[in-house]
Amino acid sequence: MKDKKTIIHNSVNNEAVTVKGHRLSDIVEFNEKGVKALLEGKVIGNSIVFFDSVVSTNDEAKNMGFDGAREGSVVVALKQTGGRGSKGRSWLSCDGEGIFCSVITRPKIAFSDVPVITLIAGLSVCRALRKVTKTDALIKWPNDIVINGKKICGILSESYTAGEGMDFVVTGIGINCDNEKFEGELETIATSVMIETGEKINKAYLLAEVLNEFEKDYFAFIKYGFEAMYDEYKALSAVIGKNVRINGAESYYAEAVDIKKSGELVVKADGKERTVYANEVSLRF
Ligand code: BTN
């Protein structure tokens, strides 16, 4: 007879499976135990710390990283009072409405390759969202996941050094889950699992799936480089072939034509190809 853990493990995408007459979504809670029961890998999620409220899970993870936290340690919060987005923006982090988590990794890569970790995490989240929510999630280079053109997830990778070279990377992932609507300027640009599917997702399933996918993608990247997932990444791109506005030191309209194997975006403006670096621009379409 299968034990309870095996049944849960096999059922991430099968809500019909029951344990002792209970639907799995009712028994797998969004806490450390619930998420851990669904993990398949050995490293990512080996330690998961849940908080009711923090300023930012990226800040908690940074402190844990400097205190020597192991590769794969994960920080999750039900609420952030100062959730941070890229380019100094804030990240809406209302109580219980989303997944706010940060993963610590210790890759032996150059600082210049850190932006690729953001791309890899984006691919992992995109795949997990497609699988669990059955939506057509796509990756908006470099750090957004979008559904029907609206942002459902943002990723913020930050790297730290304790001396020479890079010590660790914190990859912060924010996924809008239960938000019924967005207000103000977010109304036209943000979406959530609830808005897209009309259903309240089990956040333990979704987070476990994100961490399971990240375990595969991260170690494939460490072993083989971004090439290992390059074709899939491009196939899931929301920007290739689109007209985009590049906002950086210079602002201009261009056609996004490719993503390099080193992770940069290639655009065409005024007949000329230009390389766009993730940390230098924001992109609108
Ligand atoms: C962006 O799209 O601007 C990036 C958003 C990143 C948000 C996540 S939520 C968990 C982690 N903690 C933070 O303060 N930020 C990231």
Coordinates of C-alpha atoms and ligand atoms in Angstrom, one line a residue:
M1 CA 0.0 0.0 0.0
K2 CA 1.2 3.5 -0.8
D3 CA 2.0 5.7 2.1
K4 CA 0.4 9.1 2.5
K5 CA 3.5 10.9 1.3
T6 CA 3.7 9.0 -2.0
I7 CA 0.0 9.7 -2.7
I8 CA 0.5 13.4 -2.1
H9 CA 3.7 13.4 -4.1
N10 CA 2.0 11.9 -7.1
S11 CA -0.9 14.1 -7.1
V12 CA 0.4 17.7 -7.5
N13 CA -1.7 18.1 -10.6
N14 CA -4.5 15.8 -9.7
E15 CA -7.0 17.3 -7.4
A16 CA -9.3 14.3 -7.7
V17 CA -6.9 12.1 -5.6
T18 CA -8.1 11.8 -2.0
V19 CA -6.5 10.7 1.2
K20 CA -8.9 9.1 3.6
G21 CA -11.8 10.9 1.9
H22 CA -10.3 14.4 2.0
R23 CA -9.3 16.4 -1.0
L24 CA -5.6 17.0 -1.0
S25 CA -6.2 20.7 -1.4
D26 CA -7.9 20.6 2.0
I27 CA -5.1 18.7 3.8
V28 CA -1.9 20.2 2.3
E29 CA -1.5 23.5 4.2
F30 CA 0.6 26.4 3.1
N31 CA 3.3 26.0 5.7
E32 CA 6.7 24.4 5.9
K33 CA 5.3 20.9 6.4
G34 CA 2.8 21.1 3.6
V35 CA 5.3 22.4 1.0
K36 CA 8.1 20.0 2.1
A37 CA 5.7 17.0 1.7
L38 CA 5.5 17.9 -2.0
L39 CA 9.1 18.5 -2.8
E40 CA 11.0 16.1 -5.1
G41 CA 14.5 17.5 -5.0
K42 CA 17.2 17.3 -2.4
V43 CA 18.6 20.8 -2.3
I44 CA 16.1 23.5 -3.1
G45 CA 13.8 23.7 -0.1
N46 CA 16.1 21.5 2.2
S47 CA 15.3 24.2 4.7
I48 CA 12.1 26.3 4.5
V49 CA 11.4 29.0 7.0
F50 CA 7.8 30.5 7.1
F51 CA 7.1 33.9 8.6
D52 CA 3.7 35.5 9.2
S53 CA 5.1 38.9 8.3
V54 CA 8.5 40.3 7.3
V55 CA 9.6 43.5 5.7
S56 CA 11.0 41.6 2.7
T57 CA 11.8 37.9 2.3
N58 CA 14.9 38.9 0.2
D59 CA 16.2 40.8 3.3
E60 CA 15.6 37.8 5.6
A61 CA 17.3 35.6 3.1
K62 CA 20.2 38.0 2.8
N63 CA 20.7 37.9 6.6
M64 CA 20.5 34.1 6.6
G65 CA 23.0 33.9 3.7
F66 CA 25.5 35.9 5.6
D67 CA 24.9 33.7 8.6
G68 CA 25.9 30.7 6.5
A69 CA 22.5 29.3 5.4
R70 CA 22.9 26.3 3.1
E71 CA 22.3 26.4 -0.6
G72 CA 18.6 25.8 -1.3
S73 CA 17.4 27.4 1.9
V74 CA 14.0 29.1 1.3
V75 CA 12.3 31.9 3.1
V76 CA 8.5 32.4 2.8
A77 CA 6.2 35.0 4.2
L78 CA 2.4 35.3 4.3
K79 CA 2.8 39.1 4.2
Q80 CA 5.6 41.6 3.4
T81 CA 5.5 45.1 4.8
G82 CA 8.2 46.4 2.5
G83 CA 8.2 43.9 -0.5
R84 CA 10.8 45.1 -3.0
G85 CA 10.5 45.0 -6.8
S86 CA 13.2 45.7 -9.3
K87 CA 14.5 49.2 -10.2
G88 CA 13.6 50.5 -6.7
R89 CA 9.9 49.7 -7.0
S90 CA 7.7 48.2 -4.3
W91 CA 5.9 44.8 -4.5
L92 CA 2.3 44.6 -3.3
S93 CA 2.4 41.9 -0.7
C94 CA -1.0 41.7 1.1
D95 CA -1.7 39.2 3.9
G96 CA -2.2 35.7 2.5
E97 CA -2.9 36.9 -1.1
G98 CA 0.3 35.7 -2.7
I99 CA 3.4 33.7 -2.6
F100 CA 6.3 35.7 -1.4
C101 CA 9.5 33.7 -1.2
S102 CA 13.3 33.9 -1.6
V103 CA 15.7 31.1 -2.4
I104 CA 19.4 31.2 -1.4
T105 CA 21.9 29.6 -3.9
R106 CA 25.6 29.6 -3.8
P107 CA 26.6 29.1 -7.5
K108 CA 30.2 29.3 -8.5
I109 CA 29.6 31.8 -11.3
A110 CA 30.8 35.3 -12.2
F111 CA 28.8 38.3 -11.0
S112 CA 28.0 39.0 -14.6
D113 CA 26.1 35.7 -14.9
V114 CA 23.8 36.4 -12.0
P115 CA 21.0 37.9 -14.3
V116 CA 20.8 34.5 -15.9
I117 CA 19.6 33.1 -12.5
T118 CA 16.6 35.4 -12.9
L119 CA 15.9 34.0 -16.3
I120 CA 16.1 30.4 -15.0
A121 CA 13.8 31.2 -12.1
G122 CA 11.4 32.8 -14.6
L123 CA 11.3 29.6 -16.6
S124 CA 10.7 27.5 -13.5
V125 CA 7.8 29.7 -12.4
C126 CA 6.4 29.8 -15.9
R127 CA 6.4 26.0 -16.2
A128 CA 4.9 25.6 -12.7
L129 CA 2.1 28.1 -13.4
R130 CA 1.2 26.4 -16.7
K131 CA 1.1 23.0 -15.1
V132 CA -0.8 23.9 -11.9
T133 CA -3.1 26.6 -13.2
K134 CA -3.5 25.4 -16.8
T135 CA -3.0 28.9 -18.0
D136 CA -0.8 30.2 -20.9
A137 CA 1.8 31.8 -18.8
L138 CA 4.7 33.3 -20.7
I139 CA 8.0 34.9 -19.8
K140 CA 8.4 38.7 -20.3
W141 CA 12.2 39.1 -20.3
P142 CA 13.9 39.5 -18.0
N143 CA 12.0 39.1 -14.8
D144 CA 8.2 38.9 -15.3
I145 CA 5.8 36.2 -15.9
V146 CA 2.6 37.3 -17.7
I147 CA -0.7 35.8 -18.5
N148 CA -2.8 37.5 -21.3
G149 CA -0.2 40.3 -21.3
K150 CA -0.6 41.1 -17.6
K151 CA 2.0 40.5 -14.9
I152 CA 1.3 37.6 -12.4
C153 CA 4.9 37.2 -11.1
G154 CA 8.0 39.2 -10.6
I155 CA 11.5 38.0 -9.8
L156 CA 14.3 39.9 -8.1
S157 CA 17.7 38.3 -7.9
E158 CA 20.4 40.0 -5.7
S159 CA 23.9 38.8 -5.2
Y160 CA 26.2 39.2 -2.2
T161 CA 29.9 38.9 -1.5
A162 CA 31.6 38.3 1.8
G163 CA 35.1 39.0 0.4
E164 CA 36.5 38.1 -2.9
G165 CA 34.0 36.8 -5.5
M166 CA 30.4 36.0 -5.1
D167 CA 29.2 34.4 -2.0
F168 CA 25.5 33.8 -2.6
V169 CA 22.5 34.8 -4.6
V170 CA 19.0 35.5 -3.2
T171 CA 16.3 34.9 -5.8
G172 CA 13.0 36.5 -4.7
I173 CA 9.8 35.4 -6.3
G174 CA 6.4 37.1 -5.9
I175 CA 3.3 35.4 -7.4
N176 CA -0.1 37.1 -7.2
C177 CA -2.5 34.3 -6.2
D178 CA -5.8 35.3 -4.5
N179 CA -6.1 39.0 -5.5
E180 CA -9.6 39.5 -6.8
K181 CA -8.7 42.8 -8.4
F182 CA -6.0 45.4 -8.6
E183 CA -6.4 49.1 -8.1
G184 CA -4.8 52.3 -9.5
E185 CA -2.0 51.9 -12.0
L186 CA -1.9 48.1 -11.3
E187 CA -5.4 47.6 -12.6
T188 CA -4.3 47.5 -16.2
I189 CA -1.0 45.7 -15.8
A190 CA -1.3 43.1 -13.1
T191 CA -3.2 39.9 -12.8
S192 CA -3.5 36.9 -10.4
V193 CA -4.3 33.2 -10.4
M194 CA -7.8 34.1 -9.1
I195 CA -8.5 36.6 -11.8
E196 CA -7.3 34.2 -14.6
T197 CA -8.9 31.0 -13.4
G198 CA -11.6 32.1 -11.0
E199 CA -10.2 29.7 -8.4
K200 CA -8.3 29.9 -5.2
I201 CA -5.1 28.0 -5.8
N202 CA -3.5 25.8 -3.2
K203 CA -0.3 27.9 -2.6
A204 CA 1.6 24.9 -1.2
Y205 CA 1.1 23.0 -4.5
L206 CA 2.2 26.0 -6.5
L207 CA 5.2 26.9 -4.4
A208 CA 6.3 23.2 -4.3
E209 CA 6.0 23.0 -8.1
V210 CA 8.1 26.2 -8.5
L211 CA 10.8 24.8 -6.2
N212 CA 10.7 21.4 -7.9
E213 CA 11.2 23.1 -11.3
F214 CA 13.9 25.4 -10.0
E215 CA 15.8 22.4 -8.6
K216 CA 15.9 20.9 -12.1
D217 CA 16.7 24.1 -14.0
Y218 CA 19.2 25.5 -11.5
F219 CA 21.4 22.4 -11.5
A220 CA 21.1 22.0 -15.3
F221 CA 22.3 25.5 -15.6
I222 CA 25.2 24.8 -13.2
K223 CA 26.2 21.7 -15.2
Y224 CA 25.5 22.8 -18.8
G225 CA 24.9 26.5 -18.7
F226 CA 21.8 28.4 -20.0
E227 CA 22.1 26.4 -23.2
A228 CA 20.4 23.5 -21.4
M229 CA 17.1 25.4 -21.3
Y230 CA 17.6 27.9 -24.1
D231 CA 15.2 26.6 -26.7
E232 CA 12.4 26.1 -24.1
Y233 CA 13.0 29.6 -22.7
K234 CA 12.7 31.2 -26.1
A235 CA 9.6 29.2 -26.9
L236 CA 7.9 30.6 -23.8
S237 CA 9.0 34.1 -24.5
A238 CA 6.3 36.8 -24.5
V239 CA 8.5 39.3 -26.1
I240 CA 10.3 37.8 -29.1
G241 CA 8.7 39.2 -32.3
K242 CA 6.9 42.0 -30.4
N243 CA 7.3 45.7 -30.6
V244 CA 8.6 46.9 -27.2
R245 CA 9.6 50.1 -25.5
I246 CA 13.1 50.1 -23.9
N247 CA 13.4 52.4 -21.0
G248 CA 17.0 52.9 -19.8
A249 CA 19.7 55.5 -20.1
E250 CA 18.0 55.9 -23.6
S251 CA 14.4 55.3 -24.3
Y252 CA 13.2 54.0 -27.7
Y253 CA 10.9 51.6 -29.5
A254 CA 12.2 48.5 -31.1
E255 CA 11.3 45.0 -32.2
A256 CA 12.5 42.3 -29.8
V257 CA 14.2 39.8 -32.2
D258 CA 16.1 37.3 -30.0
I259 CA 17.6 36.3 -26.6
K260 CA 21.3 35.5 -26.5
K261 CA 22.6 32.4 -25.0
S262 CA 24.3 34.7 -22.5
G263 CA 20.8 36.0 -21.5
E264 CA 20.7 39.4 -23.0
L265 CA 17.8 40.6 -25.2
V266 CA 18.5 41.5 -28.9
V267 CA 16.3 44.2 -30.4
K268 CA 16.2 45.9 -33.8
A269 CA 15.7 49.6 -34.0
D270 CA 16.1 51.8 -37.1
G271 CA 17.3 48.7 -39.0
K272 CA 20.2 48.0 -36.5
E273 CA 20.5 45.2 -33.9
R274 CA 21.3 46.3 -30.4
T275 CA 22.0 44.2 -27.2
V276 CA 19.9 45.1 -24.2
Y277 CA 21.2 44.2 -20.7
A278 CA 18.7 43.1 -18.0
N279 CA 20.0 45.3 -15.2
E280 CA 20.0 48.4 -17.4
V281 CA 16.4 48.7 -18.7
S282 CA 12.8 48.1 -18.1
L283 CA 10.6 47.0 -21.0
R284 CA 7.0 47.7 -21.9
F285 CA 4.8 46.3 -24.6
Ligands
BTN1 C1 9.7 42.8 -9.9 O1 9.0 42.4 -10.8 O2 9.8 44.0 -9.8 C2 10.3 41.9 -8.9 C3 9.4 41.6 -7.8 C4 9.9 40.6 -6.7 C5 9.0 40.4 -5.6 C6 9.5 39.3 -4.6 S1 8.3 39.0 -3.4 C7 9.4 38.0 -2.6 C8 10.8 38.7 -2.6 N1 10.9 39.7 -1.6 C9 10.9 40.9 -2.0 O3 11.0 42.0 -1.3 N2 10.8 41.0 -3.3 C10 10.8 39.6 -3.9

